[in-house]
Amino acid sequence: MQGIGWIAAIVVGGLAGWIASMIMKADTGIILNIILGIVGAIIANAILGIFGIFAAGAWIPQLIVGIIGACILIWGYRAVKS
């Protein structure tokens, strides 16, 4: 099964990070949004994989997983910072 590719991962990661920053009311820039989205998708995919749930290589499932993962990262950062 093919993934979404590097350029698509950056685009989807940027969107996921931006949406997550809006949900969590975080003041992040475009670069951090992309990083949050991509790393968040990796973390959320790993967590979901433990439970036997695998997101398909399509854009929408990866966007949703990226948003969830980025929200988890923002929440974790705030928990450690406080």
mmCIF file with all atom_site columns, C-alpha atoms in Angstrom:
data_model
loop_
_atom_site.group_PDB
_atom_site.id
_atom_site.type_symbol
_atom_site.label_atom_id
_atom_site.label_alt_id
_atom_site.label_comp_id
_atom_site.label_asym_id
_atom_site.label_entity_id
_atom_site.label_seq_id
_atom_site.pdbx_PDB_ins_code
_atom_site.Cartn_x
_atom_site.Cartn_y
_atom_site.Cartn_z
_atom_site.occupancy
_atom_site.B_iso_or_equiv
_atom_site.pdbx_formal_charge
_atom_site.auth_seq_id
_atom_site.auth_comp_id
_atom_site.auth_asym_id
_atom_site.auth_atom_id
_atom_site.pdbx_PDB_model_num
ATOM 1  C CA . MET A 1 1  ? 0.000  0.000  0.000  1.00 0.00 ? 1  MET A CA 1
ATOM 2  C CA . GLN A 1 2  ? 1.336  3.420  -0.967 1.00 0.00 ? 2  GLN A CA 1
ATOM 3  C CA . GLY A 1 3  ? 1.535  6.382  1.388  1.00 0.00 ? 3  GLY A CA 1
ATOM 4  C CA . ILE A 1 4  ? 0.621  9.920  0.453  1.00 0.00 ? 4  ILE A CA 1
ATOM 5  C CA . GLY A 1 5  ? 4.175  11.021 -0.437 1.00 0.00 ? 5  GLY A CA 1
ATOM 6  C CA . TRP A 1 6  ? 6.498  13.651 1.004  1.00 0.00 ? 6  TRP A CA 1
ATOM 7  C CA . ILE A 1 7  ? 4.973  16.751 -0.545 1.00 0.00 ? 7  ILE A CA 1
ATOM 8  C CA . ALA A 1 8  ? 1.460  15.641 0.328  1.00 0.00 ? 8  ALA A CA 1
ATOM 9  C CA . ALA A 1 9  ? 2.633  14.822 3.871  1.00 0.00 ? 9  ALA A CA 1
ATOM 10 C CA . ILE A 1 10 ? 3.926  18.383 4.238  1.00 0.00 ? 10 ILE A CA 1
ATOM 11 C CA . VAL A 1 11 ? 0.665  19.840 2.932  1.00 0.00 ? 11 VAL A CA 1
ATOM 12 C CA . VAL A 1 12 ? -1.520 17.563 5.056  1.00 0.00 ? 12 VAL A CA 1
ATOM 13 C CA . GLY A 1 13 ? 0.789  18.100 8.056  1.00 0.00 ? 13 GLY A CA 1
ATOM 14 C CA . GLY A 1 14 ? 0.533  21.856 7.669  1.00 0.00 ? 14 GLY A CA 1
ATOM 15 C CA . LEU A 1 15 ? -3.250 21.696 7.498  1.00 0.00 ? 15 LEU A CA 1
ATOM 16 C CA . ALA A 1 16 ? -3.450 19.309 10.447 1.00 0.00 ? 16 ALA A CA 1
ATOM 17 C CA . GLY A 1 17 ? -1.118 21.447 12.552 1.00 0.00 ? 17 GLY A CA 1
ATOM 18 C CA . TRP A 1 18 ? -3.032 24.626 11.675 1.00 0.00 ? 18 TRP A CA 1
ATOM 19 C CA . ILE A 1 19 ? -6.406 23.052 12.522 1.00 0.00 ? 19 ILE A CA 1
ATOM 20 C CA . ALA A 1 20 ? -5.003 21.629 15.767 1.00 0.00 ? 20 ALA A CA 1
ATOM 21 C CA . SER A 1 21 ? -3.550 25.015 16.730 1.00 0.00 ? 21 SER A CA 1
ATOM 22 C CA . MET A 1 22 ? -6.983 26.568 16.142 1.00 0.00 ? 22 MET A CA 1
ATOM 23 C CA . ILE A 1 23 ? -8.710 23.860 18.213 1.00 0.00 ? 23 ILE A CA 1
ATOM 24 C CA . MET A 1 24 ? -6.198 24.112 21.056 1.00 0.00 ? 24 MET A CA 1
ATOM 25 C CA . LYS A 1 25 ? -5.903 27.927 20.737 1.00 0.00 ? 25 LYS A CA 1
ATOM 26 C CA . ALA A 1 26 ? -2.130 27.703 20.373 1.00 0.00 ? 26 ALA A CA 1
ATOM 27 C CA . ASP A 1 27 ? -0.167 30.541 18.813 1.00 0.00 ? 27 ASP A CA 1
ATOM 28 C CA . THR A 1 28 ? 2.155  28.679 16.435 1.00 0.00 ? 28 THR A CA 1
ATOM 29 C CA . GLY A 1 29 ? 3.709  29.622 13.116 1.00 0.00 ? 29 GLY A CA 1
ATOM 30 C CA . ILE A 1 30 ? 3.529  27.861 9.767  1.00 0.00 ? 30 ILE A CA 1
ATOM 31 C CA . ILE A 1 31 ? 6.738  25.845 10.260 1.00 0.00 ? 31 ILE A CA 1
ATOM 32 C CA . LEU A 1 32 ? 5.681  24.636 13.701 1.00 0.00 ? 32 LEU A CA 1
ATOM 33 C CA . ASN A 1 33 ? 2.218  23.802 12.310 1.00 0.00 ? 33 ASN A CA 1
ATOM 34 C CA . ILE A 1 34 ? 3.804  21.566 9.673  1.00 0.00 ? 34 ILE A CA 1
ATOM 35 C CA . ILE A 1 35 ? 6.045  19.907 12.255 1.00 0.00 ? 35 ILE A CA 1
ATOM 36 C CA . LEU A 1 36 ? 3.155  19.420 14.689 1.00 0.00 ? 36 LEU A CA 1
ATOM 37 C CA . GLY A 1 37 ? 0.979  17.906 11.978 1.00 0.00 ? 37 GLY A CA 1
ATOM 38 C CA . ILE A 1 38 ? 3.596  15.497 10.643 1.00 0.00 ? 38 ILE A CA 1
ATOM 39 C CA . VAL A 1 39 ? 4.964  14.410 14.029 1.00 0.00 ? 39 VAL A CA 1
ATOM 40 C CA . GLY A 1 40 ? 1.422  14.285 15.395 1.00 0.00 ? 40 GLY A CA 1
ATOM 41 C CA . ALA A 1 41 ? 0.370  11.974 12.569 1.00 0.00 ? 41 ALA A CA 1
ATOM 42 C CA . ILE A 1 42 ? 3.339  9.702  13.257 1.00 0.00 ? 42 ILE A CA 1
ATOM 43 C CA . ILE A 1 43 ? 2.530  9.529  16.971 1.00 0.00 ? 43 ILE A CA 1
ATOM 44 C CA . ALA A 1 44 ? -1.201 9.058  16.459 1.00 0.00 ? 44 ALA A CA 1
ATOM 45 C CA . ASN A 1 45 ? -0.581 6.340  13.836 1.00 0.00 ? 45 ASN A CA 1
ATOM 46 C CA . ALA A 1 46 ? 1.697  4.539  16.315 1.00 0.00 ? 46 ALA A CA 1
ATOM 47 C CA . ILE A 1 47 ? -0.897 4.777  19.082 1.00 0.00 ? 47 ILE A CA 1
ATOM 48 C CA . LEU A 1 48 ? -3.698 3.603  16.792 1.00 0.00 ? 48 LEU A CA 1
ATOM 49 C CA . GLY A 1 49 ? -1.465 0.786  15.500 1.00 0.00 ? 49 GLY A CA 1
ATOM 50 C CA . ILE A 1 50 ? -1.201 -0.586 19.036 1.00 0.00 ? 50 ILE A CA 1
ATOM 51 C CA . PHE A 1 51 ? -4.977 -1.043 18.979 1.00 0.00 ? 51 PHE A CA 1
ATOM 52 C CA . GLY A 1 52 ? -4.944 -2.558 15.493 1.00 0.00 ? 52 GLY A CA 1
ATOM 53 C CA . ILE A 1 53 ? -6.366 0.530  13.769 1.00 0.00 ? 53 ILE A CA 1
ATOM 54 C CA . PHE A 1 54 ? -4.481 1.679  10.676 1.00 0.00 ? 54 PHE A CA 1
ATOM 55 C CA . ALA A 1 55 ? -5.246 4.871  8.754  1.00 0.00 ? 55 ALA A CA 1
ATOM 56 C CA . ALA A 1 56 ? -5.276 4.398  4.995  1.00 0.00 ? 56 ALA A CA 1
ATOM 57 C CA . GLY A 1 57 ? -2.751 6.208  2.835  1.00 0.00 ? 57 GLY A CA 1
ATOM 58 C CA . ALA A 1 58 ? -5.406 8.707  1.711  1.00 0.00 ? 58 ALA A CA 1
ATOM 59 C CA . TRP A 1 59 ? -5.443 12.421 2.543  1.00 0.00 ? 59 TRP A CA 1
ATOM 60 C CA . ILE A 1 60 ? -8.569 12.626 4.722  1.00 0.00 ? 60 ILE A CA 1
ATOM 61 C CA . PRO A 1 61 ? -7.698 9.806  7.177  1.00 0.00 ? 61 PRO A CA 1
ATOM 62 C CA . GLN A 1 62 ? -4.154 11.158 7.510  1.00 0.00 ? 62 GLN A CA 1
ATOM 63 C CA . LEU A 1 63 ? -5.509 14.673 8.081  1.00 0.00 ? 63 LEU A CA 1
ATOM 64 C CA . ILE A 1 64 ? -7.771 13.440 10.874 1.00 0.00 ? 64 ILE A CA 1
ATOM 65 C CA . VAL A 1 65 ? -4.977 11.407 12.460 1.00 0.00 ? 65 VAL A CA 1
ATOM 66 C CA . GLY A 1 66 ? -2.605 14.378 12.120 1.00 0.00 ? 66 GLY A CA 1
ATOM 67 C CA . ILE A 1 67 ? -5.078 16.691 13.862 1.00 0.00 ? 67 ILE A CA 1
ATOM 68 C CA . ILE A 1 68 ? -5.532 14.246 16.729 1.00 0.00 ? 68 ILE A CA 1
ATOM 69 C CA . GLY A 1 69 ? -1.779 13.724 17.078 1.00 0.00 ? 69 GLY A CA 1
ATOM 70 C CA . ALA A 1 70 ? -1.001 17.444 16.921 1.00 0.00 ? 70 ALA A CA 1
ATOM 71 C CA . CYS A 1 71 ? -3.623 18.123 19.614 1.00 0.00 ? 71 CYS A CA 1
ATOM 72 C CA . ILE A 1 72 ? -1.958 15.463 21.765 1.00 0.00 ? 72 ILE A CA 1
ATOM 73 C CA . LEU A 1 73 ? 1.445  17.113 21.223 1.00 0.00 ? 73 LEU A CA 1
ATOM 74 C CA . ILE A 1 74 ? 0.118  20.588 22.109 1.00 0.00 ? 74 ILE A CA 1
ATOM 75 C CA . TRP A 1 75 ? -1.602 19.197 25.206 1.00 0.00 ? 75 TRP A CA 1
ATOM 76 C CA . GLY A 1 76 ? 1.577  17.347 26.244 1.00 0.00 ? 76 GLY A CA 1
ATOM 77 C CA . TYR A 1 77 ? 3.703  20.472 25.774 1.00 0.00 ? 77 TYR A CA 1
ATOM 78 C CA . ARG A 1 78 ? 1.315  22.502 27.911 1.00 0.00 ? 78 ARG A CA 1
ATOM 79 C CA . ALA A 1 79 ? 1.271  19.808 30.603 1.00 0.00 ? 79 ALA A CA 1
ATOM 80 C CA . VAL A 1 80 ? 5.066  19.722 30.811 1.00 0.00 ? 80 VAL A CA 1
ATOM 81 C CA . LYS A 1 81 ? 5.399  23.512 30.626 1.00 0.00 ? 81 LYS A CA 1
ATOM 82 C CA . SER A 1 82 ? 3.000  24.138 33.516 1.00 0.00 ? 82 SER A CA 1
#
